[in-house]
XYZ file of C-alpha atoms in Angstrom:
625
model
C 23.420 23.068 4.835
C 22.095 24.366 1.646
C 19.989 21.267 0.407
C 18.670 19.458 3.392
C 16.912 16.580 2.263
C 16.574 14.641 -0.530
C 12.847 14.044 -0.429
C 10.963 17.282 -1.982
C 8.478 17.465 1.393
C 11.014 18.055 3.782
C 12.563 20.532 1.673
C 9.075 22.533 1.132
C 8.122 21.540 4.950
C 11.754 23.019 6.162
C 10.942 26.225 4.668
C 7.303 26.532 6.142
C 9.043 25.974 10.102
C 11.544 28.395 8.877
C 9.112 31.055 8.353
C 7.006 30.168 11.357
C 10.506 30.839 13.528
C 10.805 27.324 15.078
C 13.333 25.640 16.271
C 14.569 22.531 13.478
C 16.774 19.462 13.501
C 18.521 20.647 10.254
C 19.084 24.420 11.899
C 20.220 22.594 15.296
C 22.099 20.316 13.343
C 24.001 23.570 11.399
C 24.741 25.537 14.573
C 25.914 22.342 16.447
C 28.641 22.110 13.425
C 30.069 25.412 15.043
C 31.264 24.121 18.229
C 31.892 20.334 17.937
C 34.569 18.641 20.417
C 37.666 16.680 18.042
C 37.933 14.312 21.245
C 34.084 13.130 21.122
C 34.383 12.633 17.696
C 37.895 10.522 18.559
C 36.216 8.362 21.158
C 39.193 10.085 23.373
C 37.348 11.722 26.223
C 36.076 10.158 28.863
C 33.288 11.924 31.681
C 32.194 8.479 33.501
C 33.803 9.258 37.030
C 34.273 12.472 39.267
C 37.921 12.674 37.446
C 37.113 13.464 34.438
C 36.542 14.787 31.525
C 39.478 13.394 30.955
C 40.756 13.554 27.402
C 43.941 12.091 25.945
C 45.962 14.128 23.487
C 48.788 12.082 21.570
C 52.158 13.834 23.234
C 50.668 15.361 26.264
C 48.444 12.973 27.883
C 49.000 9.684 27.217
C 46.279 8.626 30.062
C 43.249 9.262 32.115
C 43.544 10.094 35.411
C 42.410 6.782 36.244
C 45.670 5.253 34.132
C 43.534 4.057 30.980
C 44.895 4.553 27.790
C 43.505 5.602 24.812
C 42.727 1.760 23.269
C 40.777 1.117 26.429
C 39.839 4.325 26.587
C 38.003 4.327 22.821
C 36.834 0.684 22.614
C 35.360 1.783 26.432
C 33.034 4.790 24.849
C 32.217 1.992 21.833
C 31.129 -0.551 24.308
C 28.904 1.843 26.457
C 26.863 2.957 23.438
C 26.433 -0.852 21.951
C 24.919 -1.539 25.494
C 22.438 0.961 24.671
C 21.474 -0.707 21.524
C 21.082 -4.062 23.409
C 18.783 -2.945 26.069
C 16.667 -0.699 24.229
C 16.227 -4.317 21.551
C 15.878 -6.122 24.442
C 13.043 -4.205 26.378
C 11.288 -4.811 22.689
C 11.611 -8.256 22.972
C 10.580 -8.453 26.624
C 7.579 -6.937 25.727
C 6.712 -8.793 22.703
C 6.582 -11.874 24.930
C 4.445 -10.121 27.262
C 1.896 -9.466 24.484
C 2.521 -13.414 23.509
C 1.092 -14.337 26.747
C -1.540 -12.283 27.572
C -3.168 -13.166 23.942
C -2.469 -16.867 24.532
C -4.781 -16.438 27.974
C -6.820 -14.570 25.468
C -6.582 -11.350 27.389
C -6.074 -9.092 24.456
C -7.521 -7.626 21.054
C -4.925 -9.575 19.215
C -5.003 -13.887 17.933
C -2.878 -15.998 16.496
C -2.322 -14.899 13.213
C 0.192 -17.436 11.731
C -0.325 -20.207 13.634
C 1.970 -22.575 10.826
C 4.685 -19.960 12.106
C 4.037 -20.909 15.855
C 4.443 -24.561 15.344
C 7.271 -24.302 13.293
C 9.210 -22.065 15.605
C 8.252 -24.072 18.490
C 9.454 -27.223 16.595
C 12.722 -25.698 15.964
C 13.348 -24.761 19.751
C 12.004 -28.415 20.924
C 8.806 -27.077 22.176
C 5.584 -29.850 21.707
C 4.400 -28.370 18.920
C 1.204 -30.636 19.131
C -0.467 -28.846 21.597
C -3.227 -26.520 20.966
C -2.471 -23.104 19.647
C -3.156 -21.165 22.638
C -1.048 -23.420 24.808
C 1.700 -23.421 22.574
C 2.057 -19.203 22.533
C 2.371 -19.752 26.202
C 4.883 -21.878 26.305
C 6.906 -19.970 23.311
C 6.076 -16.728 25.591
C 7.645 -18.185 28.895
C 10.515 -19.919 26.823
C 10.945 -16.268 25.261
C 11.062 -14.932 28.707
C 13.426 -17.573 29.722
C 16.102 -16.761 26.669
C 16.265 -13.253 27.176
C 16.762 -13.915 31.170
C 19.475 -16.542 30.621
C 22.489 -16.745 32.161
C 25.750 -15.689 30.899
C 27.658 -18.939 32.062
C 25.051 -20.441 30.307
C 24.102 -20.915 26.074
C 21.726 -19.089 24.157
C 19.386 -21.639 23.348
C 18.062 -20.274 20.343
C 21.584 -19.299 18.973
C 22.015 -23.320 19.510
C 18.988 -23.673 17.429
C 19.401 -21.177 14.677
C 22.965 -20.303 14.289
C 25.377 -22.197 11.234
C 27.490 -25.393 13.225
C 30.371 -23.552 11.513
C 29.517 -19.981 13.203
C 28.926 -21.771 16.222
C 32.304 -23.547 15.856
C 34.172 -20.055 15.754
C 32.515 -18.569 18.606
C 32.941 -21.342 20.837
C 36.773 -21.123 20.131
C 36.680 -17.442 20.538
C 34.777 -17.927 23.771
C 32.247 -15.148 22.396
C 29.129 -17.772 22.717
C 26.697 -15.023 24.899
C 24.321 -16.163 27.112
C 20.909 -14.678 27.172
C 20.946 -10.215 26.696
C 19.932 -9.214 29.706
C 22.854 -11.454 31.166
C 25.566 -10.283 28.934
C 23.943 -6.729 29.508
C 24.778 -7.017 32.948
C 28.144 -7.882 32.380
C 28.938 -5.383 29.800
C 27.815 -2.899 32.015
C 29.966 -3.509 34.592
C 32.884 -4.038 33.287
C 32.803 -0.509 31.706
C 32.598 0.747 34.929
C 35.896 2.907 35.850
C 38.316 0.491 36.986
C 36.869 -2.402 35.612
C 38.032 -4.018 32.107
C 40.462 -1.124 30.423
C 42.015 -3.610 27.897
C 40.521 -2.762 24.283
C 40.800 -6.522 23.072
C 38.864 -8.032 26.234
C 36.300 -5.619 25.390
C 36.191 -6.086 21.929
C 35.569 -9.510 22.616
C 32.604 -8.678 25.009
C 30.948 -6.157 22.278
C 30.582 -9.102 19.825
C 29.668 -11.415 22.904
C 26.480 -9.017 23.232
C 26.008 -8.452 19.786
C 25.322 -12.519 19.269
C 23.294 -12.263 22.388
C 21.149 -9.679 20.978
C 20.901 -11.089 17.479
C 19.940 -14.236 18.617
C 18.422 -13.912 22.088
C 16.364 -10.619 21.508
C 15.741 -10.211 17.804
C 15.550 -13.455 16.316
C 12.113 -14.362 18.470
C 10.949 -10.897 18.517
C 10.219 -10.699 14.770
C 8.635 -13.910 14.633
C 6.411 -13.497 17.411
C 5.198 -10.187 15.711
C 4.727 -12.353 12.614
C 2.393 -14.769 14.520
C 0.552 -12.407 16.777
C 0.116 -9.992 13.904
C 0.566 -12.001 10.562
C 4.000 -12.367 8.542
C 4.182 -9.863 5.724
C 3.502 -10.671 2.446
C 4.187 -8.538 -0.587
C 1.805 -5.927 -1.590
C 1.511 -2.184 -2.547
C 1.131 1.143 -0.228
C 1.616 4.864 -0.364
C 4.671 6.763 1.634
C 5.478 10.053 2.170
C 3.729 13.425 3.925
C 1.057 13.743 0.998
C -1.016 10.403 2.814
C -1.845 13.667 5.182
C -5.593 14.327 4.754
C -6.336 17.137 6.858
C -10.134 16.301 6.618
C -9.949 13.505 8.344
C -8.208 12.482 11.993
C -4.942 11.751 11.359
C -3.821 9.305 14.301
C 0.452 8.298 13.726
C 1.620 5.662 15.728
C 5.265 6.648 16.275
C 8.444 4.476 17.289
C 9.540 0.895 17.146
C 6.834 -1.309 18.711
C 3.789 -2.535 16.671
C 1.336 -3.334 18.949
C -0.552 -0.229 19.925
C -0.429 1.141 16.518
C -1.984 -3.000 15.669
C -4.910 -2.077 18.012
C -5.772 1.505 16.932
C -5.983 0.091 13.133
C -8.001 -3.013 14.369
C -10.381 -0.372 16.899
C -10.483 2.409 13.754
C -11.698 -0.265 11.158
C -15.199 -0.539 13.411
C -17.855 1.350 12.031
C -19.081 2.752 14.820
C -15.673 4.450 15.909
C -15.518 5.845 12.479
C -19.078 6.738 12.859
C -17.819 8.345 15.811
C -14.922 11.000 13.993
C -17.682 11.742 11.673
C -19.898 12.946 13.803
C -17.192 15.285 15.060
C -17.184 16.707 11.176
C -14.155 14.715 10.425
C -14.457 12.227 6.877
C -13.192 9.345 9.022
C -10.801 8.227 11.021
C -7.238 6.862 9.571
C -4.343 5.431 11.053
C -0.916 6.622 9.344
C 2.440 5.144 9.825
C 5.307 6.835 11.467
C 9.218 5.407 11.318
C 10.148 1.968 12.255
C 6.208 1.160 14.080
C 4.802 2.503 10.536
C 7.162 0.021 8.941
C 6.516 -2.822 11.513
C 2.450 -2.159 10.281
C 2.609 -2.170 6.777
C 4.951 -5.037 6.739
C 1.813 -6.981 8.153
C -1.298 -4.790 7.132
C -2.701 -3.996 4.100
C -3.334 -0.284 3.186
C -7.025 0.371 3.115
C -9.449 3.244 3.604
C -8.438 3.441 7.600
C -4.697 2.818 7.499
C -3.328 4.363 4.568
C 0.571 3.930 4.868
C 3.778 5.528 6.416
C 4.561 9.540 6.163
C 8.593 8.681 6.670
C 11.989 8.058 8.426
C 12.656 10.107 12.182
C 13.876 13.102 10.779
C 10.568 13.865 9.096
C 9.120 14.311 12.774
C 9.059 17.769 13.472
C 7.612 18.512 9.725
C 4.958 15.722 9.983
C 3.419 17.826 13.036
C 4.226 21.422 11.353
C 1.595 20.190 8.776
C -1.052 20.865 10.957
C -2.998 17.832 10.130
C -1.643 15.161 13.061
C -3.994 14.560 15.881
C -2.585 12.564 17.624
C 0.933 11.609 17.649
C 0.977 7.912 19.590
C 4.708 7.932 20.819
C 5.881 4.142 21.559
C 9.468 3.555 23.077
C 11.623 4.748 20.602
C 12.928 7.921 18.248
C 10.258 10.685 19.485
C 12.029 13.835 19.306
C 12.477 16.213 22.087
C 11.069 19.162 20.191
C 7.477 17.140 19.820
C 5.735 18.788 22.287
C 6.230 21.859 21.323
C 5.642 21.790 18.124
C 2.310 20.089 18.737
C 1.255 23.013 20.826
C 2.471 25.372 17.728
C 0.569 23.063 14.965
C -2.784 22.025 16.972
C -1.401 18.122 17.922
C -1.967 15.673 20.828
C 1.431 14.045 21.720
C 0.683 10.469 23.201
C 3.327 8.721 25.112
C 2.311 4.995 25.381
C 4.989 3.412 27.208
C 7.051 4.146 30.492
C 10.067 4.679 28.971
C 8.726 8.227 26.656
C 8.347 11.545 28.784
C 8.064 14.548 26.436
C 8.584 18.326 28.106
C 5.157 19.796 28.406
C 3.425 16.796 27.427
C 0.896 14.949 29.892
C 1.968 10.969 30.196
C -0.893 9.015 31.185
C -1.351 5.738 29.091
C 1.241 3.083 28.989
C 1.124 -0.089 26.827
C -0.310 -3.093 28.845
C -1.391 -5.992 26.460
C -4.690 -6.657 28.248
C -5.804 -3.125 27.842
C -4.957 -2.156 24.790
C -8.512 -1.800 22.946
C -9.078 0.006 26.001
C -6.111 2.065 25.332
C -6.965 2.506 21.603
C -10.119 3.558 22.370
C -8.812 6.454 24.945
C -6.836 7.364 21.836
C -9.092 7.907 19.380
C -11.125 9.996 21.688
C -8.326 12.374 22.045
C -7.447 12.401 18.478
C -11.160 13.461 17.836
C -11.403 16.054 20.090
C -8.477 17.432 18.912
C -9.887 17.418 15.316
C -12.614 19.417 16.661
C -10.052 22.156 18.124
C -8.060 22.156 15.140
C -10.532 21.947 12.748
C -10.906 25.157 10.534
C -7.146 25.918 11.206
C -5.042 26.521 8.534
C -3.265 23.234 7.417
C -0.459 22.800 5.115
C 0.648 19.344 3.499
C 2.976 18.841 0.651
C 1.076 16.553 -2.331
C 4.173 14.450 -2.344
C 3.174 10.784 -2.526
C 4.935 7.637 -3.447
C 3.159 4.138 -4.012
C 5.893 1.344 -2.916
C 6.190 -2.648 -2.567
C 6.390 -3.780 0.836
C 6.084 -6.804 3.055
C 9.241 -8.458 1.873
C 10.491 -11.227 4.768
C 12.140 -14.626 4.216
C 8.626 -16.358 3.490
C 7.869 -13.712 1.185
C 11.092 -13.775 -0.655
C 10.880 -18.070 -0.789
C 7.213 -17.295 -2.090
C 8.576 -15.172 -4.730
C 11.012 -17.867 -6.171
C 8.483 -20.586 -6.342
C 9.076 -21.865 -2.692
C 12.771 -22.853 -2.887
C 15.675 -21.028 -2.588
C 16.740 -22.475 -5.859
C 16.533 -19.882 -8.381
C 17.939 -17.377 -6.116
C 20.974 -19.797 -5.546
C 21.075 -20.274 -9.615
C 21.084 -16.604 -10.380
C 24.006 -16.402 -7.757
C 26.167 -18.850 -9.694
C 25.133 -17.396 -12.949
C 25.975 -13.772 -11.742
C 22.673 -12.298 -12.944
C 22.878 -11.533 -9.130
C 26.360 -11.116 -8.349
C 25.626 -10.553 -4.190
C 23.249 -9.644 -1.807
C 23.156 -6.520 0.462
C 21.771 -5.690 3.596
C 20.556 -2.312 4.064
C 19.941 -1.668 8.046
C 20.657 1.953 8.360
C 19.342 4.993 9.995
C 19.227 7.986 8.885
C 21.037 11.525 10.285
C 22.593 14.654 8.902
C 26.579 13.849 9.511
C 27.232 13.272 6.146
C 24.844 14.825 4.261
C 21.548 15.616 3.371
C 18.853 13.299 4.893
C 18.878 10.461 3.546
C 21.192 11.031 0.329
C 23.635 9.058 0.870
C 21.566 5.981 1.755
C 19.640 6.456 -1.972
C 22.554 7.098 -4.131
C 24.616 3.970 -2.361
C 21.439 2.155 -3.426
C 20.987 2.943 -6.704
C 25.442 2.228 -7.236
C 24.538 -1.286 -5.751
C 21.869 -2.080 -7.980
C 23.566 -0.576 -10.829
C 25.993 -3.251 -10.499
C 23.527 -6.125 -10.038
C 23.562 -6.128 -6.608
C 20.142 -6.941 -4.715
C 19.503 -5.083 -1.713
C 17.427 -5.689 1.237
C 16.224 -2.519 3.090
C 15.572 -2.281 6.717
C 15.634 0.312 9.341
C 14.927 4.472 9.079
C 17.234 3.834 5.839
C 14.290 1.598 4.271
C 11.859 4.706 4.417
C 14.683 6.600 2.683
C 14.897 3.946 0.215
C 10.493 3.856 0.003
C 10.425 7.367 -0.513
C 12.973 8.142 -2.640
C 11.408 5.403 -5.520
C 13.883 2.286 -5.643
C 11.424 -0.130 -3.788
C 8.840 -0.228 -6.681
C 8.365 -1.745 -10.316
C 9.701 1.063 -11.551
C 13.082 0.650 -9.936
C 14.201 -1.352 -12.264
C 15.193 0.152 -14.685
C 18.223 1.388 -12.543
C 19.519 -1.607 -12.223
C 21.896 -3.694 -13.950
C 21.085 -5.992 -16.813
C 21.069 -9.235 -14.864
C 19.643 -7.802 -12.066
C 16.668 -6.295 -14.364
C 16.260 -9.957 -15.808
C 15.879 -11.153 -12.424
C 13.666 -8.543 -11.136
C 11.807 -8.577 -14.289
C 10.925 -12.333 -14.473
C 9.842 -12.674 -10.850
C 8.269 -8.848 -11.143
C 9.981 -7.881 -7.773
C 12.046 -4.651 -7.215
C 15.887 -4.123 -6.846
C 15.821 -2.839 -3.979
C 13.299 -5.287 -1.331
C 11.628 -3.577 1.362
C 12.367 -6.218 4.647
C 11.054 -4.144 7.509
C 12.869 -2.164 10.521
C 16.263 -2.719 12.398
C 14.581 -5.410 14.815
C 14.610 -7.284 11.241
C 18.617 -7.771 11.913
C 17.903 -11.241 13.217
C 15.534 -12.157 10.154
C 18.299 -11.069 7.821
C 20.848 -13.120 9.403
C 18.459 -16.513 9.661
C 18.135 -15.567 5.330
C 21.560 -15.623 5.026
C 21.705 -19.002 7.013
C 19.218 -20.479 4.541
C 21.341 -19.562 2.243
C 24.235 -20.847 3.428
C 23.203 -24.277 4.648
C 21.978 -24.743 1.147
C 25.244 -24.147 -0.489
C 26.707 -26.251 2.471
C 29.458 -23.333 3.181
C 29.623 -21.227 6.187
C 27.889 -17.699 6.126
C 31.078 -15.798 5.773
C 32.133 -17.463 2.648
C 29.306 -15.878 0.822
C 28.989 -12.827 -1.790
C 27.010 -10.817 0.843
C 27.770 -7.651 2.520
C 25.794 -5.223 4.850
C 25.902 -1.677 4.888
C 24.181 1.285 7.061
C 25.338 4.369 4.620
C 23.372 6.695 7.823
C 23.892 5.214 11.225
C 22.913 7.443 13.398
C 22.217 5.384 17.059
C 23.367 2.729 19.685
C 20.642 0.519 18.412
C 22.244 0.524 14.860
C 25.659 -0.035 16.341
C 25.156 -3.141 18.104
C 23.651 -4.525 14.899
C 26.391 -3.835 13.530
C 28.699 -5.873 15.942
C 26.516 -8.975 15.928
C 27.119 -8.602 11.782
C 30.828 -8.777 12.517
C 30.404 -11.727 14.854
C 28.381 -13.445 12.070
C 31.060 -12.929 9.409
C 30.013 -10.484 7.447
C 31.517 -7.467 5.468
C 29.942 -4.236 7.338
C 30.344 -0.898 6.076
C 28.974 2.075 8.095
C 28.993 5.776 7.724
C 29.398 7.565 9.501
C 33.072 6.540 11.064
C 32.225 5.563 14.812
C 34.070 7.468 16.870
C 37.262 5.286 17.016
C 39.673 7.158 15.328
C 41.217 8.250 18.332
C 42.892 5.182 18.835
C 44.761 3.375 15.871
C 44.948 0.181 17.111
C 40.769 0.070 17.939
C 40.702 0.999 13.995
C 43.006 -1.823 12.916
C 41.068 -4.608 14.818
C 38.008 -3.618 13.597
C 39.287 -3.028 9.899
C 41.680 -5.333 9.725
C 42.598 -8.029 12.533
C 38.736 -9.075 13.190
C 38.552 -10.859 9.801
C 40.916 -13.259 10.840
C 38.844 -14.025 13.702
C 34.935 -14.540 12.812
C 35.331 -13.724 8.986
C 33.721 -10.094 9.122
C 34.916 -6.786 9.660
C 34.189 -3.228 9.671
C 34.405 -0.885 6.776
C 34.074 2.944 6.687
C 33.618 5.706 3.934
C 31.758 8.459 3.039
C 31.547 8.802 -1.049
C 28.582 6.120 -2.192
C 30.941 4.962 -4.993
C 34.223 4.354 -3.255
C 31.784 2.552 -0.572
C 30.194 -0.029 -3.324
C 33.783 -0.115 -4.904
C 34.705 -1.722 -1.990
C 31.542 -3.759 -0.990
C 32.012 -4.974 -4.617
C 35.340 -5.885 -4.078
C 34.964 -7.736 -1.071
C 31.465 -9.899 -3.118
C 33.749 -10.535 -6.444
C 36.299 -12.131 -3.776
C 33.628 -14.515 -1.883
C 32.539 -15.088 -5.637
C 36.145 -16.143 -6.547
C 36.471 -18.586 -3.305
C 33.262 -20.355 -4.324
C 34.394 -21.017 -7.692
C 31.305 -18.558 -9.252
């Protein structure tokens, strides 16, 4: 791969690990290209019993071993990696309620932060929102606990709550109306078992089953129960990129998906005392510096400032964050620390810091895991480390690349209502009057299949705007988006003329910066807004979603609950369900007839926003716009 990404740091941080002979994603990545299997890529082979592998060649093996074909035998593979994406979103939730509780009994460093938020959440699920604050987070927390516990026999209660009639209408008939996660976890699970459920459609319908269970029953509390514990973002500036770096000073990146241990190490670092504490040591300070989706998760909801000074990039910037020599402590929370960390924090002077059960690192020491009631105590433990390591390291030779990019962040639905004067009125007239012509969600992560990091996601950005398309960015894809210039000011003048007059009056950019891939559930609720207001249901509207980089089982449930929703959802790139045509033509094709949505794959950014554009000038045409 000659260019490897499109952000200049990688590219001058690729070289350094080069010279320095260590092993790299985008080397891996090159050599892995040499000996990749045609029936993986197919969704054709099949390892889950002593059989196996079994793979299926058109011709010569029609079967497995175990007498599933190649439908079952793809849609199978497709279901087992969506399950993934479910737990992993549900463990997230699980312990966001955790942290609910324990601050409601006032057992940890965090408050209530939006406490309007808590009542009107509570309202919405029929809690008594008259009780005192403290109360009420316990009873959301236990009701929390409840949802994601629920049966499958039973109804998501907060799908019942939050979910269109109309949607709710189609998935009733459909019989894809999930239970709680954990529940339709359990019987995903199972039935992809060998000798279980080998019939592609009954499977199909399970996939979107659990994608609407982990929309609804996992994400849709989880983000606003980070909103009230840690406040709900508001627009404001920051800085991305590796250049935040000061090598001066301890650099401790909280690392993952979870927000709540990187939320106590800015909250411990911002006492003067612990700062007093890294200078001391001969260190300028102490800051706190976002890392992936937990860096996006904190400057969603904190302001930069002279402790936390903003996010270094997606996952793939990993290895060349610690080759800079200037990370003491890398705080690793559940998800997207790469293998390779520990050893390149012994190479560059680092501290890798696994904070949760779930993270074991080779080489690397696992002591601390995440418990609500002792994080300060935890931070604290942290900080400690990351100082002493500052005294190892400092005096070592340190190399960070100046790159720096300031950004607007802290886009969410109250943000975006904020920004139109409270109502979703002018958004709804600039729909009509096709100075917007349709709305785009972004949820993407980012990976080398098809392409250079994080190219892809920019330039189908920039086509989308082009054509007066807005786009909301979430996910590893957001940081692409940060980084590479289209969430600022300055953005604008890539866009489209009604899009410019849009972004220009309201002074927002083209491109809206909404958070990580737990925001799924927040996107969804927007487009409900939107819908109810225009009194059609969601899949009648000019919106689309796209994840141009999809790279893990996370993103791939998202984008089943999507489908289930209604929605138009492209993804590169193609899943591995090639292998069987009719899998392809039910997700293409024959799903649209049932919830509205469907599944769209490509690689080249313009035939992609041809067709996302295609499918928004249609939804235009039915509304009469």
């Amino acid at each position: 791969m000659e260019k490897h990404s499109a952000h200049g740091s990688v590219e001058k941080m690729y070289e350094k690990v080069k010279k320095d002979g260590m092993s790299n994603v985008h080397d891996r990545y090159d050599a892995m290209e040499k000996v990749r299997c045609d029936f993986c890529s197919k969704g054709t082979r099949c390892n889950i019993c002593s059989q196996g592998p079994c793979r299926i060649v058109d011709g010569v093996t029609e079967r497995g071993v175990c007498g599933i074909d190649k439908d079952g035998m793809v849609m199978r593979n497709l279901l087992r990696i969506n399950s993934m994406g479910t737990s992993a979103y549900t463990y997230h939730a699980n312990t966001t309620a955790k942290t609910l509780k324990a601050t409601a009994e006032g057992k940890t460093i965090f408050d209530i932060e939006d406490e309007k938020k808590l009542k009107r959440v509570a309202k919405k699920i029929g809690l008594d929102s008259s009780k005192d604050k403290y109360e009420l987070a316990k009873d959301l927390a236990e009701f929390m606990v409840e949802e994601i516990n629920r049966d499958s026999e039973e109804t998501s209660q907060v799908l019942k709550k939050f979910a269109p009639e109309s949607r709710q209408e189609v998935w009733d008939e459909l019989g894809i109306t999930p239970g709680g996660p954990l529940h339709e976890l359990m019987d995903v699970k199972t039935s992809v078992m060998t000798n279980v459920d080998s019939d592609y459609q009954s499977m199909a319908l399970k996939t979107l089953r659990m994608g609407l269970a982990t929309s609804y029953g996992s994400l849709t509390l989880l983000e606003e129960v980070q909103d009230i514990l840690l406040g709900t973002a508001k627009p404001h500036e920051a800085e991305v990129d590796m250049g935040i770096l000061d090598p001066e000073y301890v650099n401790i990146l909280p690392n993952g998906h979870e927000p709540f241990m990187g939320a106590a190490l800015i909250k411990v670092a911002r006492r003067e005392e612990v700062q007093e504490k890294a200078r001391a040591a001969g260190a300028k300070g102490i800051h706190i510096v976002g890392s992936i989706e937990t860096g996006q998760e904190l400057m969603q909801r904190f302001k930069t400032d002279d402790v936390f000074v903003g996010m270094t990039g997606n996952w793939l910037n990993e290895e060349y964050v610690l080759a800079t020599g200037a990370v003491d402590a890398f705080v690793a929370d559940m998800n997207c620390t790469v293998p390779t960390a520990g050893e390149y924090a012994e190479k560059y002077n680092s501290k890798i810091i696994p904070v949760t059960k779930l993270v074991n690192i080779p080489g690397v020491d696992h002591d601390i895991n995440y418990k609500p009631e002792k994080a300060e105590e935890q931070a604290l433990e942290i900080i400690q480390r990351a100082i002493e390591n500052f005294k190892e390291r400092k005096g070592e030779g340190t190399y960070v690349p100046e790159n720096k990019q300031e950004i607007i962040t802290g886009f969410s639905p109250e943000a975006v209502l904020e920004a139109l004067g409270g109502s979703l009125d002018p958004l709804l007239e600039h729909i009509q009057n096709g100075n917007i012509k349709g709305i785009v969600a972004l949820v993407s992560c980012t990976t080398l299949k098809n392409g250079p990091q994080d190219e892809k996601t920019i330039k189908v950005a920039e086509e989308l705007i082009k054509r007066d398309i807005l786009v909301l960015s979430a996910g590893c894809g957001n940081a692409a988006l940060q980084v590479g210039g289209l969430t600022t000011l300055d953005a604008i003048e890539k866009a489209g003329d009604g899009l410019t007059n849009v972004c220009g009056a309201l002074q927002i950019p083209p491109v809206l910066s909404f958070g990580t891939c737990t925001d799924t559930g927040r996107i969804i609720n927007l487009v409900s807004a939107v819908a109810d207001a225009l009194g059609v249901d969601p899949s009648e509207l000019p919106v689309a979603v796209t994840a141009p980089e999809y790279m893990e089982q996370k993103a791939t449930i998202a984008a089943v609950a999507a489908i289930g929703y209604g929605l138009y959802t492209h993804v590169s790139p193609t899943p591995p369900v090639a292998g069987s045509e009719n899998v392809v033509k039910l997700l293409t094709e024959d799903v649209e007839g049932l919830t509205g949505g469907k599944l769209a794959v490509g690689e080249e950014p313009e035939d992609v926003v041809d067709g996302i554009e295609k499918h928004i000038d249609e939804k235009r045409k039915g509304l009469g716009i």
